[in-house]
mmCIF file of C-alpha atoms in Angstrom:
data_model
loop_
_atom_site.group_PDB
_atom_site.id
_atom_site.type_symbol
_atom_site.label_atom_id
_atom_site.label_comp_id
_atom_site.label_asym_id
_atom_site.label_seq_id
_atom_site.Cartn_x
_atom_site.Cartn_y
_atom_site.Cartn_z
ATOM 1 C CA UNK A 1 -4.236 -2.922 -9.514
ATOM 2 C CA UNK A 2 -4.201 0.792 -9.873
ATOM 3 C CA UNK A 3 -8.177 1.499 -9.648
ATOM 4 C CA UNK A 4 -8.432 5.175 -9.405
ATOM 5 C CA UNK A 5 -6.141 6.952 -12.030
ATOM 6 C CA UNK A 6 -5.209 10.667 -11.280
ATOM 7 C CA UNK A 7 -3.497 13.288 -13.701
ATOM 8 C CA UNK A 8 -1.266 15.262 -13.891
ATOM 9 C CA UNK A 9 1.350 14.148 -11.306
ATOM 10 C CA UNK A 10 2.332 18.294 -10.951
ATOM 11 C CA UNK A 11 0.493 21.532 -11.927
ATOM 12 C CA UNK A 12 1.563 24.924 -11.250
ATOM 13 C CA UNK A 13 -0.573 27.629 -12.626
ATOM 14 C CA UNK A 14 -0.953 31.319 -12.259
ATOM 15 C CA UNK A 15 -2.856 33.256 -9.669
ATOM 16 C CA UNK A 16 -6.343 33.599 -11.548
ATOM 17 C CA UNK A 17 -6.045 31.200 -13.886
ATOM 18 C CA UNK A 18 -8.319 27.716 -13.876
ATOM 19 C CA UNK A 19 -6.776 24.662 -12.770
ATOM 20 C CA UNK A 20 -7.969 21.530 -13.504
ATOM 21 C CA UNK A 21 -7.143 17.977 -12.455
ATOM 22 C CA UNK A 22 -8.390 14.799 -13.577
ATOM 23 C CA UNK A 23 -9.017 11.033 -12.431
ATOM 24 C CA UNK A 24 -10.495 8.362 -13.949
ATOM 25 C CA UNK A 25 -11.765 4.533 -12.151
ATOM 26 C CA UNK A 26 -12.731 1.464 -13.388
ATOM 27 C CA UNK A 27 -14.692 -0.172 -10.784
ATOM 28 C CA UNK A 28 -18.957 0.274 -11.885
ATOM 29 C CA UNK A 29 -19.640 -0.687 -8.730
ATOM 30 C CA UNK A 30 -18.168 3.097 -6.966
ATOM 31 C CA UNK A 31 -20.989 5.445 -5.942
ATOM 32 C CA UNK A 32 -19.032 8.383 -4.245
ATOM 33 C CA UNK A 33 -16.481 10.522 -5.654
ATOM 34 C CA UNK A 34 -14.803 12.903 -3.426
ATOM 35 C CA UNK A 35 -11.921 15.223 -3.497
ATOM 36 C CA UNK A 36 -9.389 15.806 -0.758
ATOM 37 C CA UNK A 37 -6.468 18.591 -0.230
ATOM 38 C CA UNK A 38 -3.459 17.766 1.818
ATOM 39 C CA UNK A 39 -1.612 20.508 2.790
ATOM 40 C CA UNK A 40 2.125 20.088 4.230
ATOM 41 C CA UNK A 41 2.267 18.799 7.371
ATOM 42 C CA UNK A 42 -1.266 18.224 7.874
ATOM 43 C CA UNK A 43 -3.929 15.306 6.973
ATOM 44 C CA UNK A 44 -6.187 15.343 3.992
ATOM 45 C CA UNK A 45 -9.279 16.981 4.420
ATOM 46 C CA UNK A 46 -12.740 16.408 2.134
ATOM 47 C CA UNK A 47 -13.479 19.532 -0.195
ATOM 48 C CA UNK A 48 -16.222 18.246 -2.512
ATOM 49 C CA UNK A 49 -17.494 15.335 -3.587
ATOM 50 C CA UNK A 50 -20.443 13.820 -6.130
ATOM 51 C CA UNK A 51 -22.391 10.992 -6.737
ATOM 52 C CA UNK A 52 -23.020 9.108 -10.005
ATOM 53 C CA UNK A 53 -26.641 10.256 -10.120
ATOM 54 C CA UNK A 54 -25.435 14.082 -10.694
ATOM 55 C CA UNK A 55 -22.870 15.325 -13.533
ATOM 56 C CA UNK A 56 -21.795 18.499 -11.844
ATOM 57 C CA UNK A 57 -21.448 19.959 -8.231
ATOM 58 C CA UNK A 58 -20.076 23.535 -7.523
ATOM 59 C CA UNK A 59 -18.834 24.799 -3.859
ATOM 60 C CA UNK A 60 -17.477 28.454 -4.373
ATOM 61 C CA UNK A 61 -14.369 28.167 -6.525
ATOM 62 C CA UNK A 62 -14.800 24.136 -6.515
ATOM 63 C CA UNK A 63 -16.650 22.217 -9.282
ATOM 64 C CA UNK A 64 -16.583 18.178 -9.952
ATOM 65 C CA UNK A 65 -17.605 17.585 -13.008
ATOM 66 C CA UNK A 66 -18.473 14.104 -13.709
ATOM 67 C CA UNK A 67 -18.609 11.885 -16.544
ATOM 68 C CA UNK A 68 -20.378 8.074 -15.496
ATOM 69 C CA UNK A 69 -20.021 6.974 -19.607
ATOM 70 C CA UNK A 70 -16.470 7.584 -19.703
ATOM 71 C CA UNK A 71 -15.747 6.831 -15.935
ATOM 72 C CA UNK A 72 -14.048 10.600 -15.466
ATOM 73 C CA UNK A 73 -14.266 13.022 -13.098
ATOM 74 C CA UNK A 74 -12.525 16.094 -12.360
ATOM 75 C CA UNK A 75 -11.669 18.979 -10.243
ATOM 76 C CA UNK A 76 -11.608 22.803 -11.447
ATOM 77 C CA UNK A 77 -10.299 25.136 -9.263
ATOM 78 C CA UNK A 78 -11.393 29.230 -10.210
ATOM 79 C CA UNK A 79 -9.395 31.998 -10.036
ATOM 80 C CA UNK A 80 -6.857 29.724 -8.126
ATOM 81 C CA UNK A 81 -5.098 31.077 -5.063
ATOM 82 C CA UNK A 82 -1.834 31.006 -3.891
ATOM 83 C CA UNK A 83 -3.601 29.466 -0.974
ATOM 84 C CA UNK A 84 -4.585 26.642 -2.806
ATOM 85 C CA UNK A 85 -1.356 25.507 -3.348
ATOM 86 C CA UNK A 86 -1.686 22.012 -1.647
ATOM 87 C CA UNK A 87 -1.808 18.060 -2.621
ATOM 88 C CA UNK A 88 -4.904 17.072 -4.173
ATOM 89 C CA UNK A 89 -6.507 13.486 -3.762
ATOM 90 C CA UNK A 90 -9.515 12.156 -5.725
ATOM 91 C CA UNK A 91 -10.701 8.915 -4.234
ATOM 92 C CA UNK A 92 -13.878 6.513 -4.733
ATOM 93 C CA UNK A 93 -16.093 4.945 -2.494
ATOM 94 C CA UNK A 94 -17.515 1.389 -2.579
ATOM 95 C CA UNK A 95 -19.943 0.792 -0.004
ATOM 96 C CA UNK A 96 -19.165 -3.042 -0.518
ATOM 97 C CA UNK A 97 -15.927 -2.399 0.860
ATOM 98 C CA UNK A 98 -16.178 0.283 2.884
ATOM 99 C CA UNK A 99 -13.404 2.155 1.945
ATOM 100 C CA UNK A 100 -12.037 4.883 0.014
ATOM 101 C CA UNK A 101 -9.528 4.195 -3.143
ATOM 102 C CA UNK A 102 -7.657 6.869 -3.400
ATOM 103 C CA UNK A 103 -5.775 8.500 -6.184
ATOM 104 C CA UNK A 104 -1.603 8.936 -6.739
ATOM 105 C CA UNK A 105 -2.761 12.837 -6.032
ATOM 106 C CA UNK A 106 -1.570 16.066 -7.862
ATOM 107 C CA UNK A 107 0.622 18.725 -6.367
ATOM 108 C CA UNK A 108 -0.735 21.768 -7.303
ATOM 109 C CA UNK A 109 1.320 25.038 -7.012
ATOM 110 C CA UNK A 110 -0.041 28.284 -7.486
ATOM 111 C CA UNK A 111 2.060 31.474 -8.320
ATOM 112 C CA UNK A 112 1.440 35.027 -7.606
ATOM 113 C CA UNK B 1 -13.886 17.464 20.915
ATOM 114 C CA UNK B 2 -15.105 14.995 18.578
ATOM 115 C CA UNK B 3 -12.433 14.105 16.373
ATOM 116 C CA UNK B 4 -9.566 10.917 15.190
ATOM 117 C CA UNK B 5 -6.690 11.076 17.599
ATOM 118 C CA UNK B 6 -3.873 9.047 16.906
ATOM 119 C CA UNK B 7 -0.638 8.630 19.202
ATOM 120 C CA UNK B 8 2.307 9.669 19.091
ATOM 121 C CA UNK B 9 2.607 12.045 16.474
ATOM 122 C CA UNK B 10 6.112 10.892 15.362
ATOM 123 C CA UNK B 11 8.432 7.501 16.113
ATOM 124 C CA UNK B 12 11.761 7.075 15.279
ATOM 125 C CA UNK B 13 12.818 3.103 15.877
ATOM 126 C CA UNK B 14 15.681 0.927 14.686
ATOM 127 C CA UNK B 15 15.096 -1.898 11.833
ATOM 128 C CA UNK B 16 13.917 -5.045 13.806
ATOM 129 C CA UNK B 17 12.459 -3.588 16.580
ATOM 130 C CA UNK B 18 8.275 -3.336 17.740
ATOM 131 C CA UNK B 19 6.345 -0.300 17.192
ATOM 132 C CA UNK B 20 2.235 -0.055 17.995
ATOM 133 C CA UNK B 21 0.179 3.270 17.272
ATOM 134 C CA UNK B 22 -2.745 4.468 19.010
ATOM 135 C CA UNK B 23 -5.950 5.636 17.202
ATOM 136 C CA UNK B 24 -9.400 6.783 18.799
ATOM 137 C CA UNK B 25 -12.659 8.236 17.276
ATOM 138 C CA UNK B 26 -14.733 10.315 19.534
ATOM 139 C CA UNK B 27 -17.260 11.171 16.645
ATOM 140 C CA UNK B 28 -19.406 7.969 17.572
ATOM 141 C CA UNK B 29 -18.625 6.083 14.205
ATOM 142 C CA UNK B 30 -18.787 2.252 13.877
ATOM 143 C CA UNK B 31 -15.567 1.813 10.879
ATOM 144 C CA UNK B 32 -12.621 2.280 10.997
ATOM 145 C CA UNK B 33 -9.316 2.109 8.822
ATOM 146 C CA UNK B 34 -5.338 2.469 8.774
ATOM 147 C CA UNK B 35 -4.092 4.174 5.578
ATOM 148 C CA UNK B 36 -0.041 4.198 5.007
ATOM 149 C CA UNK B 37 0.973 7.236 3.607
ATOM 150 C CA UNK B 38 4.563 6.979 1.647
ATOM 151 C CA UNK B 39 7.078 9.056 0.592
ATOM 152 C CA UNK B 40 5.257 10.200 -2.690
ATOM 153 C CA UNK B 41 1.676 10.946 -0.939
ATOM 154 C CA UNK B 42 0.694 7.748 -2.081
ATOM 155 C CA UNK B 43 -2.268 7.094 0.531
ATOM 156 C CA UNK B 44 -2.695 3.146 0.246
ATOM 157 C CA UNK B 45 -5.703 1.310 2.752
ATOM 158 C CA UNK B 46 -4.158 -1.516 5.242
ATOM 159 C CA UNK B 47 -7.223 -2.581 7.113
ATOM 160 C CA UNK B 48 -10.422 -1.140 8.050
ATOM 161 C CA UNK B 49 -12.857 -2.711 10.563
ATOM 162 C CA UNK B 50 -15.992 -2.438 11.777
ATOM 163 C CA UNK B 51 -17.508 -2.915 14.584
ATOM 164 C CA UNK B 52 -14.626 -4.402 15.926
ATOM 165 C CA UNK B 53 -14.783 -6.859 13.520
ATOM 166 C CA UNK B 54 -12.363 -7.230 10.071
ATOM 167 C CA UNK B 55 -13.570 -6.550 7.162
ATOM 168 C CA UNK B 56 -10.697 -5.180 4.949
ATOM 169 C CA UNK B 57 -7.471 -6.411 4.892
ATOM 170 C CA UNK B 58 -5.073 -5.386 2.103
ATOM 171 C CA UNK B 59 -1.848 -7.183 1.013
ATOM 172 C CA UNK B 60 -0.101 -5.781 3.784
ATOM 173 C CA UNK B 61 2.809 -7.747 5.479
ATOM 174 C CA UNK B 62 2.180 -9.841 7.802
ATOM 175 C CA UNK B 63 4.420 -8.166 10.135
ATOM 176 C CA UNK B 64 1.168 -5.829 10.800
ATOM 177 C CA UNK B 65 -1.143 -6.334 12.772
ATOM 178 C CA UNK B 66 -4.298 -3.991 13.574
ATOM 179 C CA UNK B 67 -6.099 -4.543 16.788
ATOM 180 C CA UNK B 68 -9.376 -3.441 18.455
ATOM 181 C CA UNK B 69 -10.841 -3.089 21.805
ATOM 182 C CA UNK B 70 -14.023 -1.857 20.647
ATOM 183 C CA UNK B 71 -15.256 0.177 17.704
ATOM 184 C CA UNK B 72 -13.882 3.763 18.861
ATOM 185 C CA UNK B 73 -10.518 2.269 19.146
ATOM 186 C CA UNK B 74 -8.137 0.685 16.069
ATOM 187 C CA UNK B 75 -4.741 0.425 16.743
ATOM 188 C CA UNK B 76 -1.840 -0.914 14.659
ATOM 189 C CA UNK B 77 1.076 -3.233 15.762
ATOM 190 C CA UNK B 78 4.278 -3.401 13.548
ATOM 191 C CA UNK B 79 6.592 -6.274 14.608
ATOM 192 C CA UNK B 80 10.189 -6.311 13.142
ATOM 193 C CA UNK B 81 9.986 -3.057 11.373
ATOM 194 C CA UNK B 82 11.652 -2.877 7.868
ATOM 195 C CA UNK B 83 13.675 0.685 6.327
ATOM 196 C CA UNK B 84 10.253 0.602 4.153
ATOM 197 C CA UNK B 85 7.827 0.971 6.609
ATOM 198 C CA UNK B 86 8.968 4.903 6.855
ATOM 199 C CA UNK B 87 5.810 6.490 6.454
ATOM 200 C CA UNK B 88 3.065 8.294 7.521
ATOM 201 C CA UNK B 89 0.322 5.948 8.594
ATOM 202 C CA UNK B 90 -2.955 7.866 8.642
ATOM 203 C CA UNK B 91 -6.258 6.722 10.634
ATOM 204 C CA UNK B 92 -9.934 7.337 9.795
ATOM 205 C CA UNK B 93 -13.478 6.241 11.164
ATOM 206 C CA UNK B 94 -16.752 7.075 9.504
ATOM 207 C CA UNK B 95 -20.579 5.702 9.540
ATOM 208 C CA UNK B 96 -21.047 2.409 7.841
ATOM 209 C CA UNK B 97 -24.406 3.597 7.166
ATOM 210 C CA UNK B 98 -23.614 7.354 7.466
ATOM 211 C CA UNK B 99 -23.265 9.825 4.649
ATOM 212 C CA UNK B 100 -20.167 9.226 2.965
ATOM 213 C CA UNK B 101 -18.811 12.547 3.865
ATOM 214 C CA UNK B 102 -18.311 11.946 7.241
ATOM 215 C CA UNK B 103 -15.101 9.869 6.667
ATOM 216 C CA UNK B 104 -12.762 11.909 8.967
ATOM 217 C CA UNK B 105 -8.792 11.516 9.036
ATOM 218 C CA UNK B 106 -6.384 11.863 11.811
ATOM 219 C CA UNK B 107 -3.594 13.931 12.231
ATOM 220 C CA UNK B 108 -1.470 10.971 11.680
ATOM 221 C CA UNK B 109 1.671 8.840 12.862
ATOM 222 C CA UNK B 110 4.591 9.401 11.234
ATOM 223 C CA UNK B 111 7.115 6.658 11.483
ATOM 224 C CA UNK B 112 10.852 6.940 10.745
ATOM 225 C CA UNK B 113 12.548 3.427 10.677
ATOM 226 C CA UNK B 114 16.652 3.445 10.917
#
């Protein structure tokens, strides 16, 4: 059972441009949403996350928006960086289970 | 350093034989978890304990075993690897009660079965 759906599989945009990457869950029950980058080589590493009570958090380039109705949430990256080119993971917390379901991830490739 | 260590960094073994991996938290959390990591990025959750006690334990054959000495230490034991457990298994602690953000990874074990 596939609880944490993540879209699209690949995105490559242009230096500047917006990307944005999507998930959606099923569970009610989650109550932390965060969003990890993998880079080659390395393990992932938390770059934002949100709660259910809030429908929007911003870091710098970085903003979750989130939509509880519709069980949505995604990840817009600014003026995107070839620096940002990296593996991207959303995942969901249930304190029940202590654990984080994560997300098949999107591989995000910025060009120059 | 406070950090997830996890020994050895890479394995290479023959189908059949035993392999164990080493994890340790030094960050003073009470949970901890083995993810497998496949060939797609797929990150799936094995086990995750706290306490030193079980509390998650995904369909995972039952060639694996996780085991713990106390709650800064989680290792995993693979008897009779199979060609499909190439991977890269990942561990992570963090705060049962903690903020959610301090689930931290480590750098991984990645395991080439031939």
């Amino acid at each position: 059972q596939q609880q944490v759906r993540q879209s699209p599989q690949s995105l490559t945009v242009w230096e500047g441009e917006t990307a944005i990457l999507n998930c959606s869950y099923e569970d009610s029950t989650f109550d932390y949403f965060p969003w990890y980058h993998q880079f080659p080589g390395e393990s992932p590493a938390l770059l934002i996350a949100i709660r259910p009570v809030s429908n929007k958090k911003e870091d710098g380039r970085f903003t979750i928006f989130f939509n509880k109705r519709e069980k949505k949430f995604s990840l817009h990256i600014a003026d995107s960086q070839p620096g940002d080119s990296a593996t991207y993971f959303c995942a969901a917390h249930n304190n029940a289970g202590a654990k984080l379901t994560f997300g098949g991830g999107t591989r995000l490739t910025v060009r120059p | 350093e406070t950090a997830v260590f996890q020994t050895p960094n890479y394995h290479v073994t023959q189908v059949g034989n035993e392999v164990s991996f080493n994890c340790k938290q030094t960050l003073g959390h009470d949970t901890m978890y083995w993810y497998k990591q496949d060939s797609k990025k797929l990150l799936k959750i094995m086990f995750s304990y706290n306490n030193k006690q079980l509390i998650v334990n995904e369909t995972v054959p039952r060639r694996f075993s996780p085991q713990s000495s106390d709650k800064a230490h989680l290792n995993l034991r693979i008897k009779s690897v199979e060609p499909e457990d190439s991977a890269v298994y990942l561990c992570a602690s963090s705060s049962w009660t903690g903020p959610n953000s301090d689930y931290t990874f480590g750098s991984g074990t990645r395991l080439l079965v031939i």
